């Protein structure tokens, strides 16, 4: 199905209790959420390869609800080895483990792309043992919110790297 801003996939769509593995494509090799906000629970997303972005998962213009998910062993040749959150996405992530993913930027998670806002909400999320040239654990372009129990790990090149495009003003 094709989902658009006018016809999005809503939270009534649910995926529960699957292993998603060995995908290969340009973006979002495991799961690609565009204009989509499904409920995803009890998943293992592993060993997927994206040529550009989001090896395990790519979220764009949506707010998926993610709970009890393991994302490991995924790769992106550019950004977001485990997860890429871009273009106004705001996923709610609870009880997740993001480990052993690889990318040039944001090995575990990359938030924001092409000067757009991404604001994931993390509760009890462990991001560890990911590798990247920059932002081994998590790299954030604009903003993200952490709640109790979330622990980014240093990864290969530092745990978090937060930056803004030059035309954006820093918020306090």
PDB file of C-alpha atoms in Angstrom:
ATOM      1  CA  UNK A   1       0.000   0.000   0.000  1.00  0.00           C
ATOM      2  CA  UNK A   2       1.034   3.591  -0.576  1.00  0.00           C
ATOM      3  CA  UNK A   3       0.584   5.869   2.399  1.00  0.00           C
ATOM      4  CA  UNK A   4       0.733   9.641   2.141  1.00  0.00           C
ATOM      5  CA  UNK A   5       0.291  12.641   4.378  1.00  0.00           C
ATOM      6  CA  UNK A   6      -3.374  12.662   3.351  1.00  0.00           C
ATOM      7  CA  UNK A   7      -3.745   8.888   3.774  1.00  0.00           C
ATOM      8  CA  UNK A   8      -1.357   7.754   6.561  1.00  0.00           C
ATOM      9  CA  UNK A   9      -1.033   4.318   8.092  1.00  0.00           C
ATOM     10  CA  UNK A  10      -2.398   4.801  11.625  1.00  0.00           C
ATOM     11  CA  UNK A  11      -1.747   3.199  14.984  1.00  0.00           C
ATOM     12  CA  UNK A  12      -4.560   0.740  14.292  1.00  0.00           C
ATOM     13  CA  UNK A  13      -1.988  -1.221  12.259  1.00  0.00           C
ATOM     14  CA  UNK A  14      -0.118  -3.620  14.562  1.00  0.00           C
ATOM     15  CA  UNK A  15       2.819  -5.969  14.142  1.00  0.00           C
ATOM     16  CA  UNK A  16       3.550  -8.195  17.145  1.00  0.00           C
ATOM     17  CA  UNK A  17       5.956 -11.075  17.731  1.00  0.00           C
ATOM     18  CA  UNK A  18       8.073 -11.363  14.567  1.00  0.00           C
ATOM     19  CA  UNK A  19      11.724 -11.611  13.558  1.00  0.00           C
ATOM     20  CA  UNK A  20      12.571  -9.279  10.686  1.00  0.00           C
ATOM     21  CA  UNK A  21      15.931 -10.165   9.170  1.00  0.00           C
ATOM     22  CA  UNK A  22      18.222 -10.199   6.132  1.00  0.00           C
ATOM     23  CA  UNK A  23      16.562  -7.312   4.276  1.00  0.00           C
ATOM     24  CA  UNK A  24      18.561  -5.335   1.720  1.00  0.00           C
ATOM     25  CA  UNK A  25      17.445  -2.094   0.067  1.00  0.00           C
ATOM     26  CA  UNK A  26      18.324   1.607  -0.240  1.00  0.00           C
ATOM     27  CA  UNK A  27      16.475   2.839   2.894  1.00  0.00           C
ATOM     28  CA  UNK A  28      14.830   1.007   5.769  1.00  0.00           C
ATOM     29  CA  UNK A  29      16.005  -2.510   5.044  1.00  0.00           C
ATOM     30  CA  UNK A  30      14.159  -4.027   8.025  1.00  0.00           C
ATOM     31  CA  UNK A  31      11.145  -1.710   8.352  1.00  0.00           C
ATOM     32  CA  UNK A  32      10.358   1.455   6.379  1.00  0.00           C
ATOM     33  CA  UNK A  33       7.711   3.682   8.012  1.00  0.00           C
ATOM     34  CA  UNK A  34       6.793   6.568   5.712  1.00  0.00           C
ATOM     35  CA  UNK A  35       3.641   8.482   6.673  1.00  0.00           C
ATOM     36  CA  UNK A  36       3.083   5.600   9.059  1.00  0.00           C
ATOM     37  CA  UNK A  37       2.523   5.288  12.794  1.00  0.00           C
ATOM     38  CA  UNK A  38       1.963   1.588  13.423  1.00  0.00           C
ATOM     39  CA  UNK A  39       2.223  -0.183  16.772  1.00  0.00           C
ATOM     40  CA  UNK A  40       5.257  -2.479  16.670  1.00  0.00           C
ATOM     41  CA  UNK A  41       5.796  -4.801  19.644  1.00  0.00           C
ATOM     42  CA  UNK A  42       7.895  -7.826  20.590  1.00  0.00           C
ATOM     43  CA  UNK A  43      10.088  -7.733  17.485  1.00  0.00           C
ATOM     44  CA  UNK A  44      13.657  -8.671  16.701  1.00  0.00           C
ATOM     45  CA  UNK A  45      15.067  -6.629  13.804  1.00  0.00           C
ATOM     46  CA  UNK A  46      18.453  -8.024  12.828  1.00  0.00           C
ATOM     47  CA  UNK A  47      21.030  -8.420  10.065  1.00  0.00           C
ATOM     48  CA  UNK A  48      19.480  -5.948   7.611  1.00  0.00           C
ATOM     49  CA  UNK A  49      21.546  -3.732   5.286  1.00  0.00           C
ATOM     50  CA  UNK A  50      20.500  -0.353   3.866  1.00  0.00           C
ATOM     51  CA  UNK A  51      22.627   1.149   1.159  1.00  0.00           C
ATOM     52  CA  UNK A  52      21.835   4.688   2.358  1.00  0.00           C
ATOM     53  CA  UNK A  53      19.795   5.120   5.569  1.00  0.00           C
ATOM     54  CA  UNK A  54      18.142   3.139   8.337  1.00  0.00           C
ATOM     55  CA  UNK A  55      19.571  -0.375   8.267  1.00  0.00           C
ATOM     56  CA  UNK A  56      17.117  -1.771  10.819  1.00  0.00           C
ATOM     57  CA  UNK A  57      14.347   0.840  10.636  1.00  0.00           C
ATOM     58  CA  UNK A  58      13.632   4.077   8.789  1.00  0.00           C
ATOM     59  CA  UNK A  59      10.957   6.437  10.179  1.00  0.00           C
ATOM     60  CA  UNK A  60       9.821   9.393   8.065  1.00  0.00           C
ATOM     61  CA  UNK A  61       6.823  11.685   8.727  1.00  0.00           C
ATOM     62  CA  UNK A  62       5.315   9.359  11.301  1.00  0.00           C
ATOM     63  CA  UNK A  63       5.244   8.466  14.952  1.00  0.00           C
ATOM     64  CA  UNK A  64       5.336   4.689  15.348  1.00  0.00           C
ATOM     65  CA  UNK A  65       4.884   3.226  18.803  1.00  0.00           C
ATOM     66  CA  UNK A  66       7.721   0.759  19.500  1.00  0.00           C
ATOM     67  CA  UNK A  67       7.875  -1.523  22.550  1.00  0.00           C
ATOM     68  CA  UNK A  68       9.918  -4.573  23.569  1.00  0.00           C
ATOM     69  CA  UNK A  69      12.108  -4.522  20.469  1.00  0.00           C
ATOM     70  CA  UNK A  70      15.681  -5.688  19.882  1.00  0.00           C
ATOM     71  CA  UNK A  71      17.516  -4.025  17.007  1.00  0.00           C
ATOM     72  CA  UNK A  72      20.938  -5.539  16.405  1.00  0.00           C
ATOM     73  CA  UNK A  73      23.471  -6.417  13.745  1.00  0.00           C
ATOM     74  CA  UNK A  74      22.084  -3.983  11.142  1.00  0.00           C
ATOM     75  CA  UNK A  75      24.127  -1.800   8.823  1.00  0.00           C
ATOM     76  CA  UNK A  76      23.709   1.405   6.867  1.00  0.00           C
ATOM     77  CA  UNK A  77      26.402   2.703   4.563  1.00  0.00           C
ATOM     78  CA  UNK A  78      25.475   6.290   5.468  1.00  0.00           C
ATOM     79  CA  UNK A  79      23.282   7.130   8.522  1.00  0.00           C
ATOM     80  CA  UNK A  80      21.338   5.221  11.145  1.00  0.00           C
ATOM     81  CA  UNK A  81      22.692   1.679  11.265  1.00  0.00           C
ATOM     82  CA  UNK A  82      19.998   0.607  13.738  1.00  0.00           C
ATOM     83  CA  UNK A  83      17.369   3.346  13.286  1.00  0.00           C
ATOM     84  CA  UNK A  84      17.033   6.540  11.268  1.00  0.00           C
ATOM     85  CA  UNK A  85      14.394   9.013  12.509  1.00  0.00           C
ATOM     86  CA  UNK A  86      13.976  11.771   9.957  1.00  0.00           C
ATOM     87  CA  UNK A  87      11.566  14.247   8.412  1.00  0.00           C
ATOM     88  CA  UNK A  88       9.424  15.145  11.427  1.00  0.00           C
ATOM     89  CA  UNK A  89       9.238  11.652  12.860  1.00  0.00           C
ATOM     90  CA  UNK A  90       8.573  11.272  16.564  1.00  0.00           C
ATOM     91  CA  UNK A  91       8.600   7.582  17.469  1.00  0.00           C
ATOM     92  CA  UNK A  92       7.789   6.570  21.029  1.00  0.00           C
ATOM     93  CA  UNK A  93      10.332   3.927  22.076  1.00  0.00           C
ATOM     94  CA  UNK A  94       9.921   1.846  25.245  1.00  0.00           C
ATOM     95  CA  UNK A  95      11.886  -1.158  26.537  1.00  0.00           C
ATOM     96  CA  UNK A  96      14.239  -1.426  23.588  1.00  0.00           C
ATOM     97  CA  UNK A  97      17.803  -2.602  23.050  1.00  0.00           C
ATOM     98  CA  UNK A  98      19.805  -1.207  20.134  1.00  0.00           C
ATOM     99  CA  UNK A  99      23.180  -2.978  19.894  1.00  0.00           C
ATOM    100  CA  UNK A 100      25.858  -4.004  17.426  1.00  0.00           C
ATOM    101  CA  UNK A 101      24.723  -1.790  14.525  1.00  0.00           C
ATOM    102  CA  UNK A 102      27.083   0.009  12.121  1.00  0.00           C
ATOM    103  CA  UNK A 103      26.870   3.203  10.033  1.00  0.00           C
ATOM    104  CA  UNK A 104      29.046   6.106   8.948  1.00  0.00           C
ATOM    105  CA  UNK A 105      26.990   8.411  11.228  1.00  0.00           C
ATOM    106  CA  UNK A 106      24.795   7.312  14.126  1.00  0.00           C
ATOM    107  CA  UNK A 107      25.616   3.617  14.428  1.00  0.00           C
ATOM    108  CA  UNK A 108      22.767   2.893  16.832  1.00  0.00           C
ATOM    109  CA  UNK A 109      20.372   5.735  16.002  1.00  0.00           C
ATOM    110  CA  UNK A 110      20.434   8.867  13.878  1.00  0.00           C
ATOM    111  CA  UNK A 111      17.819  11.552  14.545  1.00  0.00           C
ATOM    112  CA  UNK A 112      17.023  14.143  11.865  1.00  0.00           C
ATOM    113  CA  UNK A 113      18.085  14.354   8.269  1.00  0.00           C
ATOM    114  CA  UNK A 114      18.175  16.987   5.543  1.00  0.00           C
ATOM    115  CA  UNK A 115      17.668  19.812   8.103  1.00  0.00           C
ATOM    116  CA  UNK A 116      14.397  18.378   9.340  1.00  0.00           C
ATOM    117  CA  UNK A 117      13.204  17.792  12.848  1.00  0.00           C
ATOM    118  CA  UNK A 118      13.037  14.409  14.533  1.00  0.00           C
ATOM    119  CA  UNK A 119      12.008  14.026  18.151  1.00  0.00           C
ATOM    120  CA  UNK A 120      11.999  10.428  19.396  1.00  0.00           C
ATOM    121  CA  UNK A 121      10.851   9.798  22.951  1.00  0.00           C
ATOM    122  CA  UNK A 122      12.943   7.156  24.729  1.00  0.00           C
ATOM    123  CA  UNK A 123      11.973   5.284  27.893  1.00  0.00           C
ATOM    124  CA  UNK A 124      14.117   2.408  29.145  1.00  0.00           C
ATOM    125  CA  UNK A 125      16.100   2.205  25.897  1.00  0.00           C
ATOM    126  CA  UNK A 126      19.646   0.816  25.918  1.00  0.00           C
ATOM    127  CA  UNK A 127      21.896   1.882  23.044  1.00  0.00           C
ATOM    128  CA  UNK A 128      25.241   0.096  23.284  1.00  0.00           C
ATOM    129  CA  UNK A 129      28.146  -1.410  21.344  1.00  0.00           C
ATOM    130  CA  UNK A 130      27.267   0.310  18.053  1.00  0.00           C
ATOM    131  CA  UNK A 131      29.935   1.630  15.674  1.00  0.00           C
ATOM    132  CA  UNK A 132      30.177   4.728  13.499  1.00  0.00           C
ATOM    133  CA  UNK A 133      32.732   7.251  12.339  1.00  0.00           C
ATOM    134  CA  UNK A 134      30.682   9.823  14.292  1.00  0.00           C
ATOM    135  CA  UNK A 135      28.000   9.189  16.914  1.00  0.00           C
ATOM    136  CA  UNK A 136      28.586   5.511  17.659  1.00  0.00           C
ATOM    137  CA  UNK A 137      25.629   5.311  20.012  1.00  0.00           C
ATOM    138  CA  UNK A 138      23.301   8.049  18.849  1.00  0.00           C
ATOM    139  CA  UNK A 139      23.644  11.132  16.671  1.00  0.00           C
ATOM    140  CA  UNK A 140      21.011  13.855  16.834  1.00  0.00           C
ATOM    141  CA  UNK A 141      20.575  16.741  14.414  1.00  0.00           C
ATOM    142  CA  UNK A 142      17.814  18.587  16.204  1.00  0.00           C
ATOM    143  CA  UNK A 143      16.142  17.204  19.332  1.00  0.00           C
ATOM    144  CA  UNK A 144      15.241  14.057  21.216  1.00  0.00           C
ATOM    145  CA  UNK A 145      13.714  13.413  24.628  1.00  0.00           C
ATOM    146  CA  UNK A 146      14.853  10.791  27.098  1.00  0.00           C
ATOM    147  CA  UNK A 147      12.822   9.497  29.993  1.00  0.00           C
ATOM    148  CA  UNK A 148      13.733   7.151  32.834  1.00  0.00           C
ATOM    149  CA  UNK A 149      16.201   4.370  32.271  1.00  0.00           C
ATOM    150  CA  UNK A 150      17.540   5.265  28.795  1.00  0.00           C
ATOM    151  CA  UNK A 151      21.273   4.673  28.489  1.00  0.00           C
ATOM    152  CA  UNK A 152      23.272   5.597  25.404  1.00  0.00           C
ATOM    153  CA  UNK A 153      26.663   3.907  25.389  1.00  0.00           C
ATOM    154  CA  UNK A 154      29.817   5.529  24.041  1.00  0.00           C
ATOM    155  CA  UNK A 155      30.049   3.177  21.044  1.00  0.00           C
ATOM    156  CA  UNK A 156      33.090   3.351  18.780  1.00  0.00           C
ATOM    157  CA  UNK A 157      33.301   7.133  18.494  1.00  0.00           C
ATOM    158  CA  UNK A 158      31.370   8.553  21.405  1.00  0.00           C
ATOM    159  CA  UNK A 159      27.898   7.938  22.769  1.00  0.00           C
ATOM    160  CA  UNK A 160      25.953  10.969  21.612  1.00  0.00           C
ATOM    161  CA  UNK A 161      26.722  13.681  19.163  1.00  0.00           C
ATOM    162  CA  UNK A 162      24.193  16.485  18.938  1.00  0.00           C
ATOM    163  CA  UNK A 163      24.481  19.220  16.377  1.00  0.00           C
ATOM    164  CA  UNK A 164      22.344  21.723  14.554  1.00  0.00           C
ATOM    165  CA  UNK A 165      22.600  23.070  11.034  1.00  0.00           C
ATOM    166  CA  UNK A 166      24.275  26.521  11.043  1.00  0.00           C
ATOM    167  CA  UNK A 167      21.010  28.375  10.375  1.00  0.00           C
ATOM    168  CA  UNK A 168      19.286  26.935  13.470  1.00  0.00           C
ATOM    169  CA  UNK A 169      19.445  28.621  16.893  1.00  0.00           C
ATOM    170  CA  UNK A 170      20.284  26.542  19.925  1.00  0.00           C
ATOM    171  CA  UNK A 171      17.494  26.194  22.489  1.00  0.00           C
ATOM    172  CA  UNK A 172      18.365  26.437  26.210  1.00  0.00           C
TER     173      UNK A 172
END
